[in-house]
mmCIF file of C-alpha atoms in Angstrom:
data_model
loop_
_atom_site.group_PDB
_atom_site.id
_atom_site.type_symbol
_atom_site.label_atom_id
_atom_site.label_comp_id
_atom_site.label_asym_id
_atom_site.label_seq_id
_atom_site.Cartn_x
_atom_site.Cartn_y
_atom_site.Cartn_z
ATOM 1 C CA MET A 12 114.060 88.595 116.106
ATOM 2 C CA THR A 13 113.703 90.898 113.099
ATOM 3 C CA ILE A 14 112.885 89.608 109.622
ATOM 4 C CA LEU A 15 112.816 91.382 106.295
ATOM 5 C CA HIS A 16 110.207 90.824 103.588
ATOM 6 C CA VAL A 17 111.091 91.832 100.019
ATOM 7 C CA ILE A 18 108.207 92.307 97.534
ATOM 8 C CA PRO A 19 108.055 94.018 94.136
ATOM 9 C CA ALA A 20 105.397 96.550 95.150
ATOM 10 C CA LEU A 21 102.762 97.345 97.766
ATOM 11 C CA ASN A 22 99.819 98.040 95.544
ATOM 12 C CA PRO A 23 96.568 96.193 94.872
ATOM 13 C CA ALA A 24 98.001 94.751 91.562
ATOM 14 C CA GLN A 25 100.125 92.402 93.672
ATOM 15 C CA GLY A 26 96.926 90.624 94.758
ATOM 16 C CA GLY A 27 97.653 87.478 96.690
ATOM 17 C CA LEU A 28 101.292 88.467 97.326
ATOM 18 C CA LEU A 29 100.139 91.515 99.248
ATOM 19 C CA SER A 30 97.457 89.772 101.311
ATOM 20 C CA THR A 31 99.935 86.998 102.202
ATOM 21 C CA LEU A 32 102.536 89.569 103.201
ATOM 22 C CA ALA A 33 100.077 91.420 105.499
ATOM 23 C CA GLY A 34 99.141 88.146 107.142
ATOM 24 C CA LEU A 35 102.783 87.126 107.642
ATOM 25 C CA CYS A 36 103.607 90.448 109.277
ATOM 26 C CA LEU A 37 100.686 89.973 111.618
ATOM 27 C CA ALA A 38 101.726 86.412 112.393
ATOM 28 C CA TRP A 39 105.316 87.451 113.180
ATOM 29 C CA HIS A 40 104.051 90.350 115.344
ATOM 30 C CA LYS A 41 101.887 87.917 117.371
ATOM 31 C CA ALA A 42 104.938 85.719 117.731
ATOM 32 C CA GLY A 43 106.800 88.572 119.394
ATOM 33 C CA GLY A 44 108.999 89.435 116.389
ATOM 34 C CA ARG A 45 109.550 92.573 114.295
ATOM 35 C CA CYS A 46 109.080 92.963 110.510
ATOM 36 C CA GLU A 47 110.533 95.332 107.936
ATOM 37 C CA VAL A 48 109.361 95.408 104.324
ATOM 38 C CA ALA A 49 111.314 96.560 101.231
ATOM 39 C CA ALA A 50 109.338 97.380 98.066
ATOM 40 C CA LEU A 51 109.486 99.590 94.987
ATOM 41 C CA GLU A 52 107.628 102.875 94.675
ATOM 42 C CA THR A 53 104.671 102.856 92.245
ATOM 43 C CA SER A 54 102.219 105.381 90.926
ATOM 44 C CA ALA A 55 99.501 103.869 93.090
ATOM 45 C CA PRO A 56 99.398 104.629 96.839
ATOM 46 C CA PRO A 57 101.154 101.839 98.799
ATOM 47 C CA ALA A 58 99.100 99.607 101.063
ATOM 48 C CA VAL A 59 99.378 100.294 104.736
ATOM 49 C CA LEU A 60 100.987 97.475 106.714
ATOM 50 C CA GLU A 61 100.025 97.835 110.335
ATOM 51 C CA HIS A 62 102.654 95.465 111.685
ATOM 52 C CA ALA A 63 105.704 96.322 109.593
ATOM 53 C CA GLU A 64 108.111 99.190 108.972
ATOM 54 C CA VAL A 65 108.090 99.860 105.224
ATOM 55 C CA LYS A 66 110.943 101.213 103.076
ATOM 56 C CA LEU A 67 110.219 102.211 99.467
ATOM 57 C CA PHE A 68 112.785 102.501 96.695
ATOM 58 C CA ALA A 69 112.856 104.263 93.336
ATOM 59 C CA PRO A 70 112.461 101.921 90.386
ATOM 60 C CA GLY A 71 115.217 101.675 87.736
ATOM 61 C CA ARG A 72 115.564 99.901 84.425
ATOM 62 C CA PRO A 73 114.469 97.524 83.012
ATOM 63 C CA ARG A 74 111.123 98.360 84.618
ATOM 64 C CA ARG A 75 109.460 95.178 83.389
ATOM 65 C CA LEU A 76 111.807 93.252 85.704
ATOM 66 C CA ALA A 77 111.207 95.696 88.613
ATOM 67 C CA ALA A 78 114.850 96.628 88.723
ATOM 68 C CA SER A 79 116.049 99.081 91.385
ATOM 69 C CA PRO A 80 119.674 99.836 91.967
ATOM 70 C CA ALA A 81 118.678 101.737 95.152
ATOM 71 C CA MET A 82 116.990 98.629 96.578
ATOM 72 C CA LYS A 83 119.899 96.410 95.571
ATOM 73 C CA ALA A 84 122.412 98.669 97.351
ATOM 74 C CA TRP A 85 120.299 98.992 100.461
ATOM 75 C CA LEU A 86 119.792 95.229 100.754
ATOM 76 C CA ALA A 87 123.506 94.553 100.331
ATOM 77 C CA GLN A 88 124.282 97.023 103.104
ATOM 78 C CA ASN A 89 121.426 96.160 105.554
ATOM 79 C CA ALA A 90 121.056 92.387 105.201
ATOM 80 C CA PRO A 91 123.298 91.580 108.210
ATOM 81 C CA ARG A 92 120.791 93.428 110.473
ATOM 82 C CA PHE A 93 118.110 90.781 109.915
ATOM 83 C CA ASP A 94 117.724 87.268 111.358
ATOM 84 C CA ALA A 95 116.164 86.082 108.099
ATOM 85 C CA ILE A 96 115.158 87.411 104.707
ATOM 86 C CA PHE A 97 111.938 86.457 102.859
ATOM 87 C CA ALA A 98 111.124 87.200 99.239
ATOM 88 C CA GLN A 99 107.738 87.079 97.570
ATOM 89 C CA GLY A 100 107.382 85.705 94.034
ATOM 90 C CA LEU A 101 109.744 84.832 91.198
ATOM 91 C CA TRP A 102 111.075 86.253 87.922
ATOM 92 C CA LEU A 103 111.565 89.887 89.111
ATOM 93 C CA SER A 104 114.717 91.584 90.291
ATOM 94 C CA PRO A 105 113.806 92.195 93.998
ATOM 95 C CA THR A 106 113.768 88.485 94.670
ATOM 96 C CA ARG A 107 117.237 88.100 93.234
ATOM 97 C CA TYR A 108 118.482 91.085 95.152
ATOM 98 C CA ALA A 109 117.124 89.555 98.361
ATOM 99 C CA PHE A 110 118.732 86.164 97.652
ATOM 100 C CA ASN A 111 122.115 87.651 96.851
ATOM 101 C CA ALA A 112 122.109 89.865 99.911
ATOM 102 C CA ALA A 113 121.118 86.997 102.161
ATOM 103 C CA GLN A 114 123.891 84.822 100.742
ATOM 104 C CA SER A 115 126.526 87.514 101.247
ATOM 105 C CA ALA A 116 125.345 88.194 104.796
ATOM 106 C CA GLN A 117 125.016 84.444 105.574
ATOM 107 C CA ARG A 118 121.426 84.894 106.582
ATOM 108 C CA PRO A 119 118.622 82.309 106.035
ATOM 109 C CA PHE A 120 116.684 83.027 102.810
ATOM 110 C CA PHE A 121 113.101 81.943 102.410
ATOM 111 C CA LEU A 122 111.309 82.099 99.058
ATOM 112 C CA LEU A 123 107.519 82.277 98.816
ATOM 113 C CA PRO A 124 106.846 81.350 95.156
ATOM 114 C CA ALA A 125 103.074 82.026 95.409
ATOM 115 C CA GLY A 126 102.236 79.330 92.920
ATOM 116 C CA MET A 127 104.886 80.407 90.396
ATOM 117 C CA LEU A 128 106.651 77.047 90.603
ATOM 118 C CA ASP A 129 103.507 75.112 89.785
ATOM 119 C CA PRO A 130 103.666 73.216 86.433
ATOM 120 C CA ASP A 131 100.516 75.023 85.281
ATOM 121 C CA ALA A 132 102.158 78.403 85.920
ATOM 122 C CA LEU A 133 105.561 77.398 84.443
ATOM 123 C CA ALA A 134 103.782 76.440 81.211
ATOM 124 C CA HIS A 135 102.657 80.028 80.734
ATOM 125 C CA HIS A 136 105.274 81.986 78.787
ATOM 126 C CA ARG A 137 107.329 78.768 78.852
ATOM 127 C CA PHE A 138 110.278 79.953 76.703
ATOM 128 C CA ARG A 139 110.725 83.235 78.572
ATOM 129 C CA LYS A 140 110.770 81.470 81.939
ATOM 130 C CA ALA A 141 113.128 78.777 80.657
ATOM 131 C CA VAL A 142 115.612 81.492 79.744
ATOM 132 C CA ARG A 143 115.284 83.221 83.131
ATOM 133 C CA TRP A 144 115.673 79.831 84.833
ATOM 134 C CA TRP A 145 118.875 79.109 82.945
ATOM 135 C CA LEU A 146 120.207 82.628 83.688
ATOM 136 C CA GLY A 147 120.087 82.048 87.427
ATOM 137 C CA GLU A 148 116.576 81.711 88.694
ATOM 138 C CA GLY A 149 116.917 77.936 88.854
ATOM 139 C CA GLY A 150 120.057 78.061 90.928
ATOM 140 C CA MET A 151 118.445 80.464 93.371
ATOM 141 C CA VAL A 152 115.364 78.216 93.739
ATOM 142 C CA ARG A 153 117.466 75.113 94.446
ATOM 143 C CA ARG A 154 119.440 76.911 97.165
ATOM 144 C CA ALA A 155 116.517 78.581 98.860
ATOM 145 C CA ASN A 156 114.300 77.441 101.672
ATOM 146 C CA ILE A 157 110.985 77.311 99.748
ATOM 147 C CA LEU A 158 107.691 77.944 101.556
ATOM 148 C CA PHE A 159 104.644 76.336 99.909
ATOM 149 C CA SER A 160 101.191 77.037 101.229
ATOM 150 C CA THR A 161 99.766 73.540 101.119
ATOM 151 C CA GLU A 162 101.015 69.945 100.801
ATOM 152 C CA GLU A 163 99.510 69.670 97.346
ATOM 153 C CA ASP A 164 101.289 72.901 96.245
ATOM 154 C CA ARG A 165 104.585 71.482 97.539
ATOM 155 C CA ALA A 166 104.132 68.074 95.890
ATOM 156 C CA ARG A 167 103.226 69.493 92.462
ATOM 157 C CA ALA A 168 106.279 71.763 92.300
ATOM 158 C CA MET A 169 108.676 69.333 93.942
ATOM 159 C CA ASN A 170 107.805 66.490 91.628
ATOM 160 C CA HIS A 171 107.882 68.642 88.497
ATOM 161 C CA LEU A 172 111.248 70.293 89.272
ATOM 162 C CA GLY A 173 112.972 67.565 91.265
ATOM 163 C CA LEU A 174 113.431 69.866 94.286
ATOM 164 C CA GLU A 175 115.123 68.641 97.475
ATOM 165 C CA PRO A 176 112.410 67.723 100.013
ATOM 166 C CA GLU A 177 114.386 69.084 102.949
ATOM 167 C CA ARG A 178 114.332 72.540 101.370
ATOM 168 C CA CYS A 179 110.556 72.493 100.760
ATOM 169 C CA HIS A 180 108.416 73.526 103.693
ATOM 170 C CA ILE A 181 104.728 74.154 104.312
ATOM 171 C CA LEU A 182 103.562 77.525 105.631
ATOM 172 C CA ALA A 183 99.852 78.254 105.299
ATOM 173 C CA ASN A 184 98.723 81.677 104.215
ATOM 174 C CA PRO A 185 97.516 83.466 107.398
ATOM 175 C CA VAL A 186 93.999 84.710 107.756
ATOM 176 C CA GLN A 187 93.490 88.162 109.295
ATOM 177 C CA ASP A 188 91.769 88.285 112.711
ATOM 178 C CA VAL A 189 88.815 90.254 111.456
ATOM 179 C CA TRP A 190 87.368 87.194 109.665
ATOM 180 C CA PHE A 191 87.191 85.169 112.891
ATOM 181 C CA ASP A 192 85.172 87.986 114.529
ATOM 182 C CA MET A 193 82.328 87.795 112.023
ATOM 183 C CA ALA A 194 78.883 86.945 113.376
ATOM 184 C CA PRO A 195 76.887 84.003 112.012
ATOM 185 C CA PRO A 196 74.624 84.911 109.021
ATOM 186 C CA ALA A 197 71.171 86.204 109.868
ATOM 187 C CA PRO A 198 68.355 83.803 108.936
ATOM 188 C CA ASP A 199 66.822 84.219 105.514
ATOM 189 C CA GLU A 200 64.169 82.227 103.604
ATOM 190 C CA LEU A 201 66.412 81.775 100.531
ATOM 191 C CA PRO A 202 70.052 80.695 100.586
ATOM 192 C CA ARG A 203 72.481 83.486 99.769
ATOM 193 C CA ILE A 204 75.443 82.477 97.623
ATOM 194 C CA ALA A 205 78.566 84.662 97.198
ATOM 195 C CA CYS A 206 81.480 84.351 94.768
ATOM 196 C CA LEU A 207 84.441 86.729 95.162
ATOM 197 C CA ASN A 208 86.561 86.323 92.084
ATOM 198 C CA ARG A 209 87.943 88.496 89.368
ATOM 199 C CA LEU A 210 86.193 87.953 86.072
ATOM 200 C CA HIS A 211 88.941 86.059 84.248
ATOM 201 C CA PRO A 212 88.784 82.622 82.480
ATOM 202 C CA ARG A 213 91.045 81.042 85.113
ATOM 203 C CA LYS A 214 88.666 81.928 87.897
ATOM 204 C CA GLY A 215 85.635 79.888 86.809
ATOM 205 C CA VAL A 216 82.919 82.597 87.095
ATOM 206 C CA LEU A 217 81.315 81.544 83.794
ATOM 207 C CA GLU A 218 81.114 77.939 84.892
ATOM 208 C CA LEU A 219 79.474 79.082 88.164
ATOM 209 C CA VAL A 220 76.941 81.233 86.367
ATOM 210 C CA GLN A 221 76.111 78.305 84.092
ATOM 211 C CA ALA A 222 75.673 76.056 87.151
ATOM 212 C CA LEU A 223 73.350 78.633 88.798
ATOM 213 C CA SER A 224 71.353 78.696 85.567
ATOM 214 C CA LEU A 225 70.967 74.912 85.699
ATOM 215 C CA LEU A 226 69.660 75.120 89.259
ATOM 216 C CA HIS A 227 67.306 77.984 88.389
ATOM 217 C CA GLY A 228 65.957 75.926 85.511
ATOM 218 C CA ARG A 229 65.233 73.081 87.913
ATOM 219 C CA GLY A 230 63.171 75.391 90.175
ATOM 220 C CA VAL A 231 65.819 75.885 92.822
ATOM 221 C CA ALA A 232 65.485 79.400 94.413
ATOM 222 C CA PHE A 233 68.446 81.394 95.738
ATOM 223 C CA HIS A 234 70.073 84.798 95.760
ATOM 224 C CA ALA A 235 73.548 84.913 94.246
ATOM 225 C CA THR A 236 76.200 87.658 94.088
ATOM 226 C CA VAL A 237 79.384 87.566 91.966
ATOM 227 C CA ALA A 238 81.795 90.304 92.979
ATOM 228 C CA GLY A 239 85.182 91.098 91.511
ATOM 229 C CA PRO A 240 87.093 93.210 88.994
ATOM 230 C CA GLU A 241 86.178 92.876 85.326
ATOM 231 C CA GLU A 242 89.591 92.119 83.807
ATOM 232 C CA ASP A 243 88.681 90.482 80.486
ATOM 233 C CA ARG A 244 86.012 92.343 78.521
ATOM 234 C CA ALA A 245 85.156 89.433 76.236
ATOM 235 C CA TYR A 246 84.922 87.056 79.163
ATOM 236 C CA VAL A 247 82.784 89.526 81.132
ATOM 237 C CA ALA A 248 80.367 89.731 78.189
ATOM 238 C CA ARG A 249 80.079 85.925 78.102
ATOM 239 C CA CYS A 250 79.405 85.790 81.882
ATOM 240 C CA ARG A 251 76.758 88.547 81.691
ATOM 241 C CA GLU A 252 75.077 86.859 78.754
ATOM 242 C CA ALA A 253 75.013 83.550 80.557
ATOM 243 C CA GLY A 254 73.517 85.159 83.630
ATOM 244 C CA ALA A 255 70.998 87.431 81.920
ATOM 245 C CA ALA A 256 67.946 85.329 82.772
ATOM 246 C CA LEU A 257 69.131 85.054 86.375
ATOM 247 C CA GLU A 258 69.462 88.811 86.601
ATOM 248 C CA ARG A 259 65.993 89.354 85.175
ATOM 249 C CA ALA A 260 64.592 86.917 87.742
ATOM 250 C CA GLY A 261 66.332 88.725 90.580
ATOM 251 C CA ARG A 262 68.554 85.772 91.293
ATOM 252 C CA LEU A 263 71.972 87.224 90.386
ATOM 253 C CA ARG A 264 73.727 90.534 90.872
ATOM 254 C CA TRP A 265 77.130 91.916 89.876
ATOM 255 C CA PRO A 266 78.374 94.647 92.248
ATOM 256 C CA GLY A 267 81.831 94.735 90.677
ATOM 257 C CA LEU A 268 85.081 95.266 92.561
ATOM 258 C CA LEU A 269 84.708 95.618 96.322
ATOM 259 C CA ASP A 270 87.138 97.062 98.834
ATOM 260 C CA GLY A 271 88.024 95.182 102.011
ATOM 261 C CA ALA A 272 85.047 96.421 103.965
ATOM 262 C CA GLY A 273 82.694 95.670 101.051
ATOM 263 C CA THR A 274 84.110 92.211 100.713
ATOM 264 C CA ARG A 275 83.553 91.450 104.377
ATOM 265 C CA ALA A 276 80.013 92.877 104.213
ATOM 266 C CA LEU A 277 79.172 90.582 101.319
ATOM 267 C CA VAL A 278 80.458 87.528 103.156
ATOM 268 C CA ALA A 279 78.635 88.617 106.333
ATOM 269 C CA ALA A 280 75.380 88.755 104.291
ATOM 270 C CA SER A 281 75.936 85.276 102.710
ATOM 271 C CA ASP A 282 75.377 81.735 103.760
ATOM 272 C CA VAL A 283 77.538 79.973 101.138
ATOM 273 C CA VAL A 284 80.802 81.120 99.562
ATOM 274 C CA VAL A 285 81.724 79.472 96.273
ATOM 275 C CA HIS A 286 85.227 79.395 94.774
ATOM 276 C CA PRO A 287 85.010 77.830 91.309
ATOM 277 C CA ALA A 288 88.638 78.281 90.118
ATOM 278 C CA VAL A 289 89.493 76.633 86.763
ATOM 279 C CA GLY A 290 93.214 77.345 86.871
ATOM 280 C CA PHE A 291 95.418 75.943 89.652
ATOM 281 C CA GLU A 292 95.907 78.175 92.639
ATOM 282 C CA ASN A 293 98.586 77.532 95.253
ATOM 283 C CA PHE A 294 96.128 78.214 98.126
ATOM 284 C CA GLY A 295 92.768 79.879 97.778
ATOM 285 C CA MET A 296 92.603 82.695 100.316
ATOM 286 C CA VAL A 297 88.933 83.394 99.925
ATOM 287 C CA ILE A 298 88.232 79.793 101.022
ATOM 288 C CA ALA A 299 90.245 80.111 104.199
ATOM 289 C CA GLU A 300 88.655 83.490 105.008
ATOM 290 C CA ALA A 301 85.189 82.209 104.434
ATOM 291 C CA LEU A 302 85.777 79.251 106.754
ATOM 292 C CA ALA A 303 87.177 81.598 109.377
ATOM 293 C CA ALA A 304 84.053 83.703 109.003
ATOM 294 C CA GLY A 305 81.901 80.642 109.760
ATOM 295 C CA ARG A 306 80.432 80.293 106.263
ATOM 296 C CA VAL A 307 79.692 77.135 104.341
ATOM 297 C CA VAL A 308 82.107 76.727 101.412
ATOM 298 C CA MET A 309 82.015 74.972 98.067
ATOM 299 C CA ALA A 310 85.409 74.998 96.364
ATOM 300 C CA SER A 311 87.143 73.768 93.234
ATOM 301 C CA ARG A 312 89.871 71.216 93.758
ATOM 302 C CA ARG A 313 92.091 73.415 91.574
ATOM 303 C CA ALA A 314 92.521 75.646 94.639
ATOM 304 C CA LEU A 315 95.184 73.611 96.391
ATOM 305 C CA VAL A 316 93.906 74.268 99.905
ATOM 306 C CA THR A 317 90.733 72.386 98.990
ATOM 307 C CA PRO A 318 92.026 68.771 99.185
ATOM 308 C CA GLN A 319 93.082 69.060 102.806
ATOM 309 C CA LEU A 320 89.735 70.619 103.679
ATOM 310 C CA GLU A 321 87.910 67.941 101.772
ATOM 311 C CA ARG A 322 89.794 65.265 103.757
ATOM 312 C CA ALA A 323 88.692 67.064 106.935
ATOM 313 C CA GLY A 324 85.081 67.041 105.770
ATOM 314 C CA LEU A 325 84.849 70.870 105.883
ATOM 315 C CA VAL A 326 84.057 71.911 102.274
ATOM 316 C CA GLU A 327 81.992 70.676 99.375
ATOM 317 C CA ALA A 328 84.781 69.901 96.917
ATOM 318 C CA VAL A 329 83.968 69.876 93.194
ATOM 319 C CA GLU A 330 85.475 69.997 89.752
ATOM 320 C CA PRO A 331 85.098 73.382 88.004
ATOM 321 C CA GLN A 332 82.485 72.351 85.422
ATOM 322 C CA PRO A 333 78.852 73.519 85.438
ATOM 323 C CA GLU A 334 77.269 70.160 86.163
ATOM 324 C CA SER A 335 79.696 69.411 89.001
ATOM 325 C CA LEU A 336 79.215 72.877 90.460
ATOM 326 C CA ALA A 337 75.407 72.564 90.263
ATOM 327 C CA ALA A 338 75.521 69.111 91.823
ATOM 328 C CA GLY A 339 77.720 70.384 94.680
ATOM 329 C CA LEU A 340 75.383 73.235 95.422
ATOM 330 C CA SER A 341 72.407 70.878 95.339
ATOM 331 C CA ARG A 342 74.108 68.665 97.910
ATOM 332 C CA LEU A 343 74.790 71.623 100.157
ATOM 333 C CA LEU A 344 71.263 72.920 99.899
ATOM 334 C CA GLU A 345 69.889 69.507 100.858
ATOM 335 C CA ARG A 346 71.941 69.674 104.069
ATOM 336 C CA ARG A 347 70.952 73.208 105.016
ATOM 337 C CA ALA A 348 69.983 72.218 108.566
ATOM 338 C CA GLN A 349 73.571 71.058 109.122
ATOM 339 C CA TRP A 350 75.157 74.347 108.067
ATOM 340 C CA PRO A 351 75.603 75.823 111.566
ATOM 341 C CA GLU A 352 77.437 72.747 112.842
ATOM 342 C CA LEU A 353 79.590 72.532 109.733
ATOM 343 C CA ALA A 354 80.485 76.212 109.884
ATOM 344 C CA ALA A 355 81.432 75.948 113.592
ATOM 345 C CA ARG A 356 83.755 73.077 112.925
ATOM 346 C CA ALA A 357 85.292 74.874 109.920
ATOM 347 C CA ARG A 358 85.966 77.995 111.992
ATOM 348 C CA ILE A 359 87.830 76.007 114.626
ATOM 349 C CA TYR A 360 89.916 74.240 111.951
ATOM 350 C CA ALA A 361 90.675 77.627 110.264
ATOM 351 C CA ARG A 362 91.936 79.129 113.525
ATOM 352 C CA GLU A 363 94.137 76.124 114.287
ATOM 353 C CA HIS A 364 95.662 75.979 110.797
ATOM 354 C CA PHE A 365 95.344 79.441 109.203
ATOM 355 C CA GLY A 366 95.117 81.786 112.205
ATOM 356 C CA ALA A 367 97.902 84.300 112.724
ATOM 357 C CA GLU A 368 98.990 82.760 116.008
ATOM 358 C CA ALA A 369 99.272 79.277 114.428
ATOM 359 C CA VAL A 370 101.254 80.625 111.514
ATOM 360 C CA GLY A 371 103.493 82.589 113.861
ATOM 361 C CA ARG A 372 104.384 79.440 115.766
ATOM 362 C CA ARG A 373 105.242 77.745 112.497
ATOM 363 C CA LEU A 374 107.481 80.645 111.502
ATOM 364 C CA ILE A 375 109.364 80.332 114.774
ATOM 365 C CA ALA A 376 109.919 76.647 114.157
ATOM 366 C CA LEU A 377 111.123 77.252 110.620
ATOM 367 C CA LEU A 378 113.604 79.908 111.650
ATOM 368 C CA GLY A 379 114.803 77.751 114.544
ATOM 369 C CA SER A 380 115.638 74.918 112.142
ATOM 370 C CA SER A 381 117.206 76.996 109.343
#
């Protein structure tokens, strides 16, 4: 079977959309299928997708909606070739092109909203989104097969929008194989804590730094690293100010944005990965990757993969406030002797639920029932 994925662009600015797409292509490849990807050309070099054939299209106008007459025409002509069509995200023209082409060709259409149907996300630019919803986005959503990444993600959107349950499915974001191959952390006297988040108010970096400062003030020793792009200058300044004493004491460092190899190297050199998100996230990819790597994880419940992991006893789940984060880290540090056993169980769970083979089997089941 051959499926088509439609995404606005294949550049790093797509963030979670791009990592999810790469994982889905791997999952479908492992299931014995074939993937093609349609995206718009951008000034940045496109990401390389090992398990997909990529076709790029010239952008048109309006650019802010990622319009492309060339993509629209190609989809209309080629949609009958595919067994199913998947679109990543909402509000931009490529998703509408994909939906219309799938409808015309009578092919199953799957929408991956990537958190964009969450009440928290819909409240941002509320009026603009209400207009787009009325102009046709809402009709498309209600006729699509929608793929949510967690049960909590599904419930929040379904309850808020009154979506039909039979059209709302769960498909976890797949974790790349490389994370499962990571060796256990080398022993070290002090616990090594890593946070891989962009420096933005929604991501909770400031709250984490404040929590680390609380622990430092109580005499708790550790080495912490916060890595990620600095997107908001004012917020970055607040984070750096809050962590100044930790930096002087050699307890905190800021390496900035890391590439894929650098990210994996940081996780490999860490014992604990912390994800302190303040804003709601439909999944929390760094959490799943850290579990697959056999690391101990503390995660905010605002990342919607956290509740299922908390129920399974695999993460230290917290609220994204400094005191809660500090208390969660304290609990983990008190159980340091149990980390190897916890990490081993978490890795097994991650492979069974987030591994490419598991997601590939789920994709086959979804297509078989569509």
